[in-house]
Coordinates of C-alpha atoms and ligand atoms in Angstrom, one line a residue:
M169 CA 47.2 38.6 102.9
I170 CA 49.6 35.7 102.9
D171 CA 53.1 36.4 101.5
Q172 CA 53.7 33.6 99.1
T173 CA 57.2 34.6 98.1
V174 CA 59.9 32.6 99.6
P175 CA 62.8 34.9 100.5
G176 CA 65.8 34.4 98.2
L177 CA 64.1 32.0 95.8
H178 CA 65.5 33.3 92.5
A179 CA 64.1 32.5 89.0
G180 CA 66.7 29.7 88.4
V181 CA 65.5 27.8 91.5
K182 CA 61.9 28.2 90.5
I183 CA 62.7 26.9 87.0
L184 CA 64.1 23.7 88.4
H185 CA 60.8 23.1 90.2
D186 CA 58.7 24.0 87.3
P187 CA 57.9 20.8 85.3
V188 CA 57.2 22.7 82.2
R189 CA 60.6 24.4 82.1
N190 CA 62.8 22.0 84.1
K191 CA 65.6 20.4 82.0
G192 CA 67.4 18.8 85.0
T193 CA 71.0 18.0 84.1
A194 CA 70.5 19.1 80.5
Y195 CA 70.9 22.9 81.2
T196 CA 73.8 24.1 79.1
E197 CA 76.8 26.0 80.5
A198 CA 75.4 29.3 79.3
E199 CA 72.0 28.6 80.8
R200 CA 73.6 27.6 84.1
D201 CA 75.2 31.0 84.3
A202 CA 72.3 33.0 83.0
L203 CA 69.8 31.3 85.3
K204 CA 72.1 31.2 88.4
L205 CA 72.1 27.4 88.4
R206 CA 75.8 26.9 89.1
G207 CA 76.3 24.7 92.1
L208 CA 72.6 23.6 92.1
L209 CA 73.2 20.9 89.5
P210 CA 76.0 18.3 89.2
P211 CA 78.6 19.5 86.7
R212 CA 78.1 16.9 83.9
I213 CA 75.7 18.1 81.2
H214 CA 73.5 15.3 79.9
S215 CA 71.6 15.3 76.6
M216 CA 67.9 14.5 76.6
A217 CA 68.7 11.2 75.0
E218 CA 71.0 10.3 77.9
Q219 CA 68.3 11.3 80.4
E220 CA 65.9 9.1 78.6
L221 CA 68.2 6.2 79.0
R222 CA 68.4 6.8 82.7
V223 CA 64.6 7.0 83.0
L224 CA 64.2 3.7 81.0
G225 CA 66.6 2.0 83.2
N226 CA 64.7 3.0 86.3
I227 CA 61.3 2.1 84.9
R228 CA 62.5 -1.3 83.8
A229 CA 64.1 -2.0 87.2
K230 CA 60.8 -1.7 89.0
T231 CA 59.0 -4.9 89.8
T232 CA 55.4 -3.9 89.4
D233 CA 53.5 -1.8 86.9
L234 CA 52.0 0.3 89.7
E235 CA 55.6 1.2 90.8
R236 CA 56.3 2.1 87.1
Y237 CA 53.1 4.2 87.1
L238 CA 54.2 6.1 90.2
Y239 CA 57.7 6.7 88.8
L240 CA 56.2 8.1 85.6
V241 CA 53.8 10.3 87.4
A242 CA 56.7 11.7 89.5
L243 CA 58.6 12.3 86.3
Q244 CA 55.7 14.1 84.8
D245 CA 55.6 16.3 87.9
R246 CA 59.2 17.3 87.7
N247 CA 60.1 17.3 83.9
E248 CA 57.2 17.2 81.5
N249 CA 59.3 17.3 78.3
L250 CA 61.3 14.3 79.4
F251 CA 58.2 12.4 80.5
Y252 CA 56.6 12.9 77.0
R253 CA 59.8 12.0 75.2
V254 CA 60.0 8.7 77.0
V255 CA 56.3 8.0 76.5
I256 CA 56.3 8.9 72.8
N257 CA 59.5 7.0 72.0
H258 CA 58.3 3.9 73.8
L259 CA 54.5 4.1 73.4
E260 CA 53.8 0.3 73.3
E261 CA 55.7 -0.1 76.6
M262 CA 54.4 3.0 78.4
M263 CA 50.8 3.2 77.3
P264 CA 49.7 0.2 79.4
I265 CA 51.3 2.0 82.3
I266 CA 50.0 5.5 82.0
Y267 CA 46.7 4.2 80.7
T268 CA 44.7 0.9 80.8
P269 CA 45.2 -1.5 82.5
T270 CA 47.6 0.1 85.1
V271 CA 45.7 3.3 85.4
G272 CA 42.7 1.2 86.6
K273 CA 44.8 -0.2 89.4
A274 CA 46.1 3.2 90.2
C275 CA 42.6 4.6 90.5
Q276 CA 41.7 1.8 92.8
E277 CA 44.6 2.6 95.0
F278 CA 44.5 6.4 94.5
Q279 CA 43.8 7.4 98.1
H280 CA 46.8 5.3 99.2
I281 CA 49.4 6.2 96.5
F282 CA 48.4 9.9 96.5
R283 CA 51.5 12.1 96.6
K284 CA 50.9 15.4 94.8
P285 CA 47.7 16.8 93.4
R286 CA 47.3 17.0 89.6
G287 CA 44.2 18.2 87.8
F288 CA 41.4 20.3 89.0
Y289 CA 38.7 19.4 91.5
V290 CA 35.2 20.8 91.4
S291 CA 33.0 19.6 94.2
L292 CA 29.5 20.2 95.5
G293 CA 30.7 22.8 98.0
D294 CA 32.0 25.0 95.1
K295 CA 28.5 25.5 93.7
G296 CA 28.0 29.2 93.0
R297 CA 31.6 30.0 92.6
V298 CA 33.0 27.6 90.0
K299 CA 34.1 30.4 87.7
E300 CA 36.0 32.0 90.5
I301 CA 37.9 28.9 91.5
L302 CA 38.5 27.9 87.9
Q303 CA 40.7 31.0 87.7
N304 CA 43.1 29.3 90.1
W305 CA 44.2 27.0 87.3
P306 CA 47.7 28.1 86.4
H307 CA 47.4 27.9 82.6
K308 CA 45.2 30.3 80.7
D309 CA 45.2 28.9 77.2
V310 CA 43.2 25.7 77.9
R311 CA 42.1 24.0 74.7
I312 CA 40.9 20.7 76.1
I313 CA 39.2 19.5 79.3
V314 CA 38.6 15.9 80.2
I315 CA 36.0 15.7 82.9
T316 CA 34.7 12.7 84.9
D317 CA 32.5 12.3 87.9
G318 CA 34.1 8.9 88.6
E319 CA 30.9 6.9 88.6
R320 CA 32.0 4.3 86.0
I321 CA 35.8 4.1 85.9
L322 CA 36.8 1.7 83.1
G323 CA 35.0 -1.5 83.9
L324 CA 35.7 -1.0 87.6
G325 CA 32.6 0.9 88.7
D326 CA 32.2 3.9 91.1
L327 CA 35.6 5.1 92.3
G328 CA 34.5 8.6 93.2
A329 CA 37.2 11.3 93.3
D330 CA 39.8 8.5 92.9
G331 CA 38.8 8.4 89.3
M332 CA 41.0 11.5 88.7
G333 CA 43.6 9.2 87.3
I334 CA 41.5 8.7 84.2
P335 CA 41.3 12.4 82.9
I336 CA 45.0 12.7 83.8
G337 CA 45.9 9.6 81.8
K338 CA 43.6 10.5 78.8
L339 CA 45.2 13.9 78.6
A340 CA 48.7 12.5 78.7
L341 CA 47.6 10.5 75.7
Y342 CA 46.3 13.6 74.0
S343 CA 49.8 15.1 74.3
A344 CA 51.7 11.9 73.5
C345 CA 49.5 10.6 70.7
A346 CA 48.3 13.8 69.1
G347 CA 50.7 16.5 70.2
I348 CA 48.3 18.7 72.2
H349 CA 50.5 20.9 74.3
P350 CA 50.4 19.7 77.9
T351 CA 49.7 23.2 79.3
Q352 CA 46.6 23.3 77.1
C353 CA 45.2 20.2 78.8
M354 CA 43.1 20.3 81.9
P355 CA 41.9 17.2 83.8
V356 CA 38.8 17.8 85.9
M357 CA 37.1 15.8 88.6
L358 CA 33.5 16.7 89.4
D359 CA 33.2 15.3 92.9
V360 CA 29.5 14.8 93.6
G361 CA 30.1 12.0 96.2
T362 CA 30.4 8.2 95.8
N363 CA 28.3 5.2 96.5
N364 CA 31.4 3.0 97.0
E365 CA 31.2 1.9 100.6
N366 CA 34.9 0.9 100.7
L367 CA 35.9 4.4 99.8
L368 CA 33.4 6.0 102.2
N369 CA 34.8 3.9 105.0
D370 CA 38.4 4.6 104.1
P371 CA 39.9 7.5 106.2
L372 CA 42.4 8.1 103.5
Y373 CA 39.8 8.7 100.7
N374 CA 40.4 12.1 99.2
G375 CA 36.8 12.8 97.9
L376 CA 33.7 14.1 99.6
E377 CA 32.5 11.8 102.4
R378 CA 28.9 11.5 101.1
R379 CA 26.8 9.4 98.8
R380 CA 26.3 10.6 95.2
V381 CA 24.0 13.5 94.6
R382 CA 21.6 13.2 91.7
G383 CA 19.0 15.4 90.1
K384 CA 18.9 19.2 90.3
D385 CA 22.0 19.8 92.4
Y386 CA 24.1 17.5 90.1
D387 CA 22.7 19.2 86.9
E388 CA 23.3 22.7 88.3
L389 CA 26.9 22.0 89.2
F390 CA 27.6 20.4 85.9
D391 CA 26.1 23.2 84.0
E392 CA 27.8 25.8 86.1
F393 CA 31.1 24.2 85.3
I394 CA 30.4 24.0 81.5
T395 CA 29.3 27.6 81.4
A396 CA 32.3 28.8 83.4
A397 CA 34.8 26.8 81.3
K398 CA 33.4 28.2 78.1
E399 CA 33.6 31.7 79.4
L400 CA 37.2 31.4 80.7
F401 CA 38.5 29.3 77.9
P402 CA 36.6 30.3 74.7
G403 CA 36.3 27.5 72.2
V404 CA 37.5 24.8 74.7
L405 CA 36.8 21.2 73.7
I406 CA 35.2 19.2 76.6
Q407 CA 35.4 15.4 76.7
I408 CA 33.0 13.8 79.2
E409 CA 34.6 10.6 80.5
D410 CA 33.5 7.6 82.5
F411 CA 30.2 9.0 83.7
G412 CA 27.5 6.5 84.7
N413 CA 25.3 5.4 82.0
T414 CA 22.2 7.5 82.7
N415 CA 24.2 10.8 83.0
A416 CA 26.4 10.1 80.0
F417 CA 23.7 9.7 77.4
R418 CA 21.6 12.5 78.9
L419 CA 24.5 15.0 79.2
L420 CA 25.7 14.3 75.7
E421 CA 22.3 14.9 74.2
Q422 CA 21.8 18.0 76.2
Y423 CA 25.1 19.7 75.4
R424 CA 26.4 18.4 72.1
G425 CA 24.4 20.9 70.0
N426 CA 25.5 24.1 71.8
T427 CA 28.9 23.1 73.3
C428 CA 32.1 21.8 71.8
L429 CA 31.7 18.5 73.7
F430 CA 31.7 14.7 73.1
D431 CA 31.6 11.5 75.1
D432 CA 34.5 9.3 74.4
D433 CA 32.9 6.2 76.0
I434 CA 30.0 6.5 73.6
Q435 CA 31.4 8.1 70.4
G436 CA 35.1 7.3 70.6
T437 CA 34.5 3.7 71.4
G438 CA 32.0 3.6 68.6
A439 CA 34.5 4.9 66.1
V440 CA 37.4 2.6 67.2
A441 CA 35.3 -0.6 67.2
V442 CA 33.7 0.2 63.8
A443 CA 37.2 0.9 62.4
G444 CA 38.2 -2.6 63.5
V445 CA 35.1 -4.1 61.9
I446 CA 35.8 -2.2 58.6
A447 CA 39.4 -3.4 58.7
A448 CA 38.4 -6.9 59.4
M449 CA 36.4 -6.9 56.2
R450 CA 39.7 -6.6 54.4
I451 CA 40.6 -10.0 55.8
T452 CA 37.3 -11.7 55.4
G453 CA 36.4 -10.1 52.0
G454 CA 33.0 -9.5 53.4
K455 CA 30.8 -6.5 53.0
L456 CA 29.7 -4.2 55.9
A457 CA 26.1 -4.5 54.8
D458 CA 26.2 -8.3 55.3
Q459 CA 27.4 -8.1 58.9
K460 CA 25.3 -8.9 61.9
I461 CA 26.8 -7.8 65.2
L462 CA 25.8 -9.3 68.5
F463 CA 26.9 -7.2 71.4
L464 CA 27.4 -8.4 75.0
G465 CA 26.6 -5.3 77.0
A466 CA 24.2 -2.5 76.0
G467 CA 25.8 0.4 77.9
E468 CA 27.6 3.5 76.7
A469 CA 30.2 1.6 74.7
G470 CA 27.9 -1.0 73.1
I471 CA 25.2 1.5 72.0
G472 CA 27.9 4.0 71.0
I473 CA 29.4 1.4 68.6
A474 CA 26.0 0.4 67.2
D475 CA 25.2 4.0 66.5
V476 CA 28.5 4.5 64.5
F477 CA 27.9 1.2 62.7
V478 CA 24.4 2.3 61.8
S479 CA 25.9 5.6 60.4
A480 CA 28.4 3.5 58.4
L481 CA 25.6 1.4 56.9
K482 CA 23.5 4.5 56.1
E483 CA 26.5 5.9 54.3
K484 CA 26.3 2.8 52.1
G485 CA 22.6 3.7 51.3
M486 CA 20.8 1.6 53.9
N487 CA 17.9 3.2 55.7
E488 CA 18.2 3.7 59.5
E489 CA 15.6 1.1 60.5
E490 CA 17.2 -1.6 58.4
A491 CA 20.7 -0.7 59.5
R492 CA 19.7 -1.0 63.2
K493 CA 18.5 -4.6 62.6
H494 CA 22.2 -5.5 61.9
C495 CA 22.9 -4.8 65.6
W496 CA 21.6 -7.1 68.4
F497 CA 22.3 -6.8 72.1
V498 CA 22.5 -9.1 75.1
D499 CA 22.7 -7.3 78.4
S500 CA 22.3 -8.4 82.0
K501 CA 18.7 -9.2 81.4
G502 CA 19.3 -11.3 78.3
L503 CA 18.5 -10.6 74.6
L504 CA 17.2 -7.1 74.1
V505 CA 13.8 -7.7 72.4
A506 CA 10.8 -5.6 71.7
G507 CA 8.3 -5.6 74.5
R508 CA 10.8 -6.4 77.3
D509 CA 10.1 -4.6 80.5
N510 CA 11.7 -1.3 81.4
I511 CA 13.9 -0.8 78.3
A512 CA 16.2 2.3 78.8
V513 CA 15.7 5.0 76.2
H514 CA 19.1 4.5 74.7
K515 CA 18.5 0.8 74.1
E516 CA 15.0 1.2 72.5
P517 CA 16.2 1.6 68.9
Y518 CA 17.9 -1.8 69.2
A519 CA 15.0 -3.8 70.8
H520 CA 14.0 -6.0 67.8
E521 CA 11.1 -8.5 67.4
H522 CA 12.4 -11.9 68.7
E523 CA 11.6 -14.5 71.3
S524 CA 13.3 -14.0 74.7
I525 CA 16.7 -15.6 75.1
T526 CA 18.6 -15.5 78.4
G527 CA 22.1 -16.8 77.7
F528 CA 24.7 -15.3 75.3
A529 CA 25.6 -18.7 73.9
D530 CA 21.9 -19.4 73.0
A531 CA 21.7 -15.9 71.4
V532 CA 24.7 -16.8 69.2
E533 CA 23.1 -20.0 68.1
A534 CA 19.8 -18.3 67.4
L535 CA 21.0 -15.2 65.6
K536 CA 24.2 -16.5 63.9
P537 CA 26.1 -13.2 64.1
T538 CA 29.2 -12.6 62.0
A539 CA 30.8 -10.6 64.8
I540 CA 30.5 -10.6 68.6
L541 CA 31.6 -7.5 70.5
G542 CA 32.1 -7.6 74.3
L543 CA 31.4 -4.4 76.2
S544 CA 29.9 -5.8 79.4
G545 CA 32.8 -5.4 81.8
Q546 CA 32.2 -9.1 82.7
P547 CA 35.3 -11.3 82.4
R548 CA 35.4 -14.6 80.6
T549 CA 31.9 -14.4 79.2
F550 CA 33.0 -15.3 75.7
T551 CA 33.2 -19.0 76.8
R552 CA 34.7 -21.8 74.8
E553 CA 31.1 -22.8 73.8
V554 CA 30.6 -19.3 72.4
I555 CA 33.8 -19.1 70.5
E556 CA 33.5 -22.6 69.1
A557 CA 30.0 -21.7 67.9
M558 CA 31.2 -18.5 66.2
A559 CA 33.9 -20.5 64.4
R560 CA 31.3 -23.1 63.3
I561 CA 29.0 -20.4 62.0
N562 CA 31.7 -18.3 60.3
E563 CA 34.8 -19.0 58.3
R564 CA 36.5 -15.9 59.9
P565 CA 34.5 -14.9 63.0
V566 CA 35.1 -11.4 64.3
I567 CA 35.6 -11.5 68.1
F568 CA 36.4 -8.3 69.9
A569 CA 36.7 -8.6 73.7
L570 CA 36.7 -4.8 74.4
S571 CA 36.1 -4.6 78.1
N572 CA 38.8 -2.9 80.2
P573 CA 41.0 -3.4 82.0
T574 CA 42.6 -6.7 81.0
S575 CA 41.0 -8.5 84.0
Q576 CA 37.5 -7.7 82.7
A577 CA 38.1 -8.8 79.1
E578 CA 35.4 -11.2 77.8
C579 CA 38.1 -13.6 76.7
T580 CA 41.8 -13.6 76.3
A581 CA 43.6 -13.5 73.0
E582 CA 44.8 -17.0 73.5
Q583 CA 41.3 -18.3 74.1
A584 CA 40.0 -16.6 71.0
Y585 CA 42.7 -18.0 68.7
T586 CA 42.9 -21.5 70.3
W587 CA 39.1 -22.2 70.5
S588 CA 38.6 -20.9 66.9
A589 CA 41.6 -22.9 65.6
G590 CA 43.3 -19.7 64.6
R591 CA 40.4 -18.4 62.5
A592 CA 39.1 -15.6 64.9
I593 CA 39.8 -12.0 64.0
F594 CA 40.4 -10.8 67.5
A595 CA 40.9 -7.4 69.1
S596 CA 40.8 -6.4 72.7
G597 CA 40.4 -3.1 74.7
S598 CA 43.5 -3.7 76.8
P599 CA 46.7 -5.2 75.3
F600 CA 47.4 -8.9 75.1
D601 CA 50.7 -10.4 74.1
P602 CA 51.1 -12.1 70.7
V603 CA 49.9 -15.7 70.6
K604 CA 51.8 -18.6 68.9
L605 CA 49.6 -21.3 67.6
G606 CA 51.6 -24.1 65.8
N607 CA 54.0 -22.1 63.7
Q608 CA 51.7 -19.1 63.3
L609 CA 52.1 -15.9 65.3
F610 CA 49.0 -13.8 65.9
V611 CA 49.4 -10.2 67.0
P612 CA 46.1 -9.0 68.6
G613 CA 45.1 -5.5 67.8
Q614 CA 44.2 -3.2 70.7
G615 CA 40.7 -1.7 69.9
N616 CA 41.4 1.2 72.2
N617 CA 39.9 4.6 72.0
A618 CA 43.4 6.0 72.1
Y619 CA 43.4 5.5 68.3
I620 CA 40.5 7.9 67.9
F621 CA 40.0 10.6 70.6
P622 CA 43.5 12.2 70.3
G623 CA 43.1 12.6 66.5
V624 CA 39.5 13.8 66.7
G625 CA 40.4 16.3 69.5
L626 CA 43.4 17.5 67.5
G627 CA 41.2 18.1 64.4
V628 CA 38.6 20.0 66.4
I629 CA 41.2 22.1 68.3
V630 CA 43.2 23.1 65.3
S631 CA 40.2 23.9 63.1
R632 CA 38.5 25.6 66.0
S633 CA 35.3 23.8 65.4
R634 CA 32.4 24.9 67.5
I635 CA 30.9 21.4 67.8
V636 CA 31.9 17.8 67.5
T637 CA 29.6 15.7 65.2
D638 CA 28.8 12.0 64.6
E639 CA 30.0 12.6 61.1
M640 CA 33.5 13.4 62.5
F641 CA 33.6 10.1 64.4
L642 CA 32.6 8.1 61.3
A643 CA 35.3 9.9 59.3
A644 CA 37.7 9.0 62.1
A645 CA 36.7 5.4 61.9
H646 CA 37.3 5.3 58.1
S647 CA 40.6 7.2 58.5
L648 CA 41.8 4.7 61.1
A649 CA 40.7 1.6 59.1
N650 CA 42.5 3.0 56.0
Q651 CA 45.7 3.2 57.9
V652 CA 45.8 -0.5 58.8
T653 CA 48.5 -1.9 56.5
E654 CA 48.5 -5.2 54.6
A655 CA 51.4 -6.3 56.9
D656 CA 49.2 -5.6 60.0
L657 CA 46.3 -7.7 58.5
E658 CA 48.6 -10.6 57.7
R659 CA 49.4 -10.9 61.4
G660 CA 45.7 -10.7 62.2
R661 CA 45.9 -7.1 63.5
V662 CA 43.0 -4.8 62.6
Y663 CA 44.6 -1.7 64.0
P664 CA 47.8 0.0 63.1
A665 CA 50.9 -0.4 65.3
L666 CA 50.8 1.9 68.3
S667 CA 54.3 3.2 67.3
R668 CA 52.6 4.9 64.3
I669 CA 49.9 6.6 66.4
R670 CA 51.1 10.2 65.9
Q671 CA 50.9 9.9 62.1
V672 CA 47.5 8.1 62.5
S673 CA 46.2 10.9 64.8
A674 CA 47.4 13.6 62.4
L675 CA 45.5 12.0 59.5
I676 CA 42.4 11.5 61.5
A677 CA 42.7 15.2 62.6
R678 CA 42.9 16.2 58.9
D679 CA 39.7 14.4 58.0
V680 CA 37.9 15.8 61.1
A681 CA 39.1 19.3 60.4
K682 CA 38.0 19.1 56.8
I683 CA 34.4 18.4 58.0
A684 CA 34.6 21.4 60.3
Y685 CA 35.7 23.7 57.4
D686 CA 33.3 22.2 54.8
S687 CA 30.3 22.4 57.1
G688 CA 30.9 25.9 58.4
F689 CA 31.4 24.8 62.0
T690 CA 34.3 27.2 62.4
D691 CA 35.1 30.8 61.6
R692 CA 38.7 29.9 60.9
E693 CA 39.6 30.0 57.2
E694 CA 40.6 26.6 55.7
P695 CA 44.4 26.5 55.3
D696 CA 45.8 25.5 51.9
D697 CA 47.3 22.4 53.4
I698 CA 45.2 21.1 56.4
L699 CA 47.7 18.3 57.2
A700 CA 50.7 20.7 57.3
D701 CA 48.7 23.1 59.4
I702 CA 48.0 20.3 61.9
H703 CA 51.6 19.2 62.0
E704 CA 52.6 22.8 62.7
Y705 CA 50.4 22.9 65.8
M706 CA 51.6 19.6 67.2
Y707 CA 53.8 19.6 70.3
H708 CA 57.1 17.8 70.3
P709 CA 58.9 17.2 73.6
V710 CA 62.1 19.2 73.1
Y711 CA 63.8 21.5 75.6
P712 CA 63.6 25.2 75.0
H713 CA 66.8 27.3 75.2
Y714 CA 67.0 29.8 78.0
A715 CA 70.2 31.5 77.2
Ligands
LIG891 P1 28.0 0.5 81.1 O1 28.0 0.4 82.5 O2 27.4 1.7 80.4 O3 27.4 -0.8 80.4 C1 27.6 -2.1 80.7 C2 26.6 -3.0 80.1 O4 26.9 -4.4 80.3 C3 25.2 -2.8 80.5 O5 24.3 -2.8 79.4 C4 24.9 -4.0 81.4 O6 23.5 -4.4 81.4 C5 25.8 -5.1 80.7 N1 26.1 -6.2 81.6 C6 26.5 -6.2 82.8 N2 26.7 -7.4 83.3 C7 26.3 -8.3 82.2 C8 26.3 -9.7 82.1 N3 26.6 -10.5 83.1 N4 25.9 -10.2 80.9 C9 25.6 -9.3 79.9 N5 25.6 -8.0 80.0 C10 26.0 -7.5 81.2 O7 29.6 0.4 80.7 P2 30.2 0.9 79.3 O8 30.7 2.3 79.3 O9 29.4 0.5 78.2 O10 31.6 0.0 79.4 C11 31.5 -1.4 79.3 C12 32.9 -2.0 79.2 O11 33.5 -1.6 78.0 C13 33.8 -1.5 80.3 O12 34.6 -2.6 80.7 C14 34.7 -0.5 79.6 O13 36.0 -0.5 80.1 C15 34.7 -1.1 78.2 N6 35.1 0.0 77.2 C16 36.1 -0.3 76.4 C17 36.5 0.6 75.5 C18 37.7 0.4 74.6 O14 38.4 1.2 74.2 N7 37.9 -0.8 74.2 C19 35.9 1.9 75.5 C20 34.8 2.1 76.3 C21 34.4 1.1 77.2

């Protein structure tokens, strides 16, 4: 038996090294006495606001976003409350660092920038004892798990175990944007190998040195994890994240009926993009039922959006078959048409009768869509020709370049506005700066799932819903679209300002929780005021008092 106690390490010292309880220089005089911290801290007591100023100064002095990311990760490791205070109070500045696009760069560099482990790793060697090792996790009241197998990280492909940055980043957004308590969040990496040769050849790579396993071994490990997580953390919500295409659709279908689980790339993206389209209708004056969307990319994100859009049209009384005809896809093999060879199951509902077309620009000319949505991970594929055609066909073309990170966006904000002579209603997955055209300033909206998943998760967690349904994502889309103000729309922005995201998430959570109560998905009694109940649960980064 290894003696893990360090002689003489008293509770006060431990508290300084515990990110959940550490307050740094903010401990009061009384706390310093009670916790035996005298002498271990400089004498001056700082307020949290002063500490925040110091952090901001440090972050802004860094010269690259990756350095800012590392600084913030280190802060999260030593003082979680201060980390969240900084992130929440400066969300527009911090989100691109703790999430896309910088998190993508961090994942690509993960093996080189690795300092301290965060999150939980389950790998092939753990098969048969996943429940046992899960008990090593220090927090017992886990309410949400974000799990990835690293096969399709953002638009960057297979990053294996280095994809851990994504569940960590997503869960930071759950806490920042929706007030899920950080200790109730668990990032998980399911390491089943990688097919990324660069990683396999890199001696510093942290993951398994083997190619990806598929089939029975993969399925058994995934299932063992889900079963163990449900047993140890009853009612836990599981978000599957950045899995490769074939596993994502398959696992979602397999588990969604009996596990509190959703796939953010499919369902969350669906809701956020549809919210943008609904809000865009308030600018164009058009009707949802008159829209024809042409997608570039028929993967998890594209199909996920089409599915939510079809639900929105069905809600308006359209039948499913008719609704699907409002969604067209161009993928790496050209226009998705009936009779094309080897159509994947998830694409089949959208393979319509039409002659074959290879190029996206030709598809735009032939189909005359009202909206084009880019989810291909292929940069600069919305060419000048495409955008000019959209502007010729439509008075106000909807152009969403949703691929992440910024480097993969189908076009830039500037290109969309310039080539459409300022008429495009543009949104992107990663942020773009405002664009000035003549004397008009356009503020592009960020069609990022961060508007949806934190609110949906919050609603599910607080209501204790047993499942997550498509109806909840459609409700979230409506809720988000309703929260876009006239002032947002005037500047061309079809999403609310990020600075309002906690209110946005709370209202989404209310609408999601209402569905859970009304549909009997929970044993919890509906509170008199669902919104107040949600606010009461939400975490705020303030220091506790210890004396
Ligand atoms: P995926 O791998 O499941 O699908 C990619 C699709 O793009 C496939 O259908 C593929 O055939 C198609 N494609 C590839 N090259 C192409 C080309 N040259 N021309 C046309 N089609 C091509 O990936 P996914 O999960 O659907 O994600 C796609 C992109 O969407 C990624 O960049 C991801 O970051 C982004 N995304 C953004 C958000 C958001 O919040 N905005 C959410 C989810 C995904």
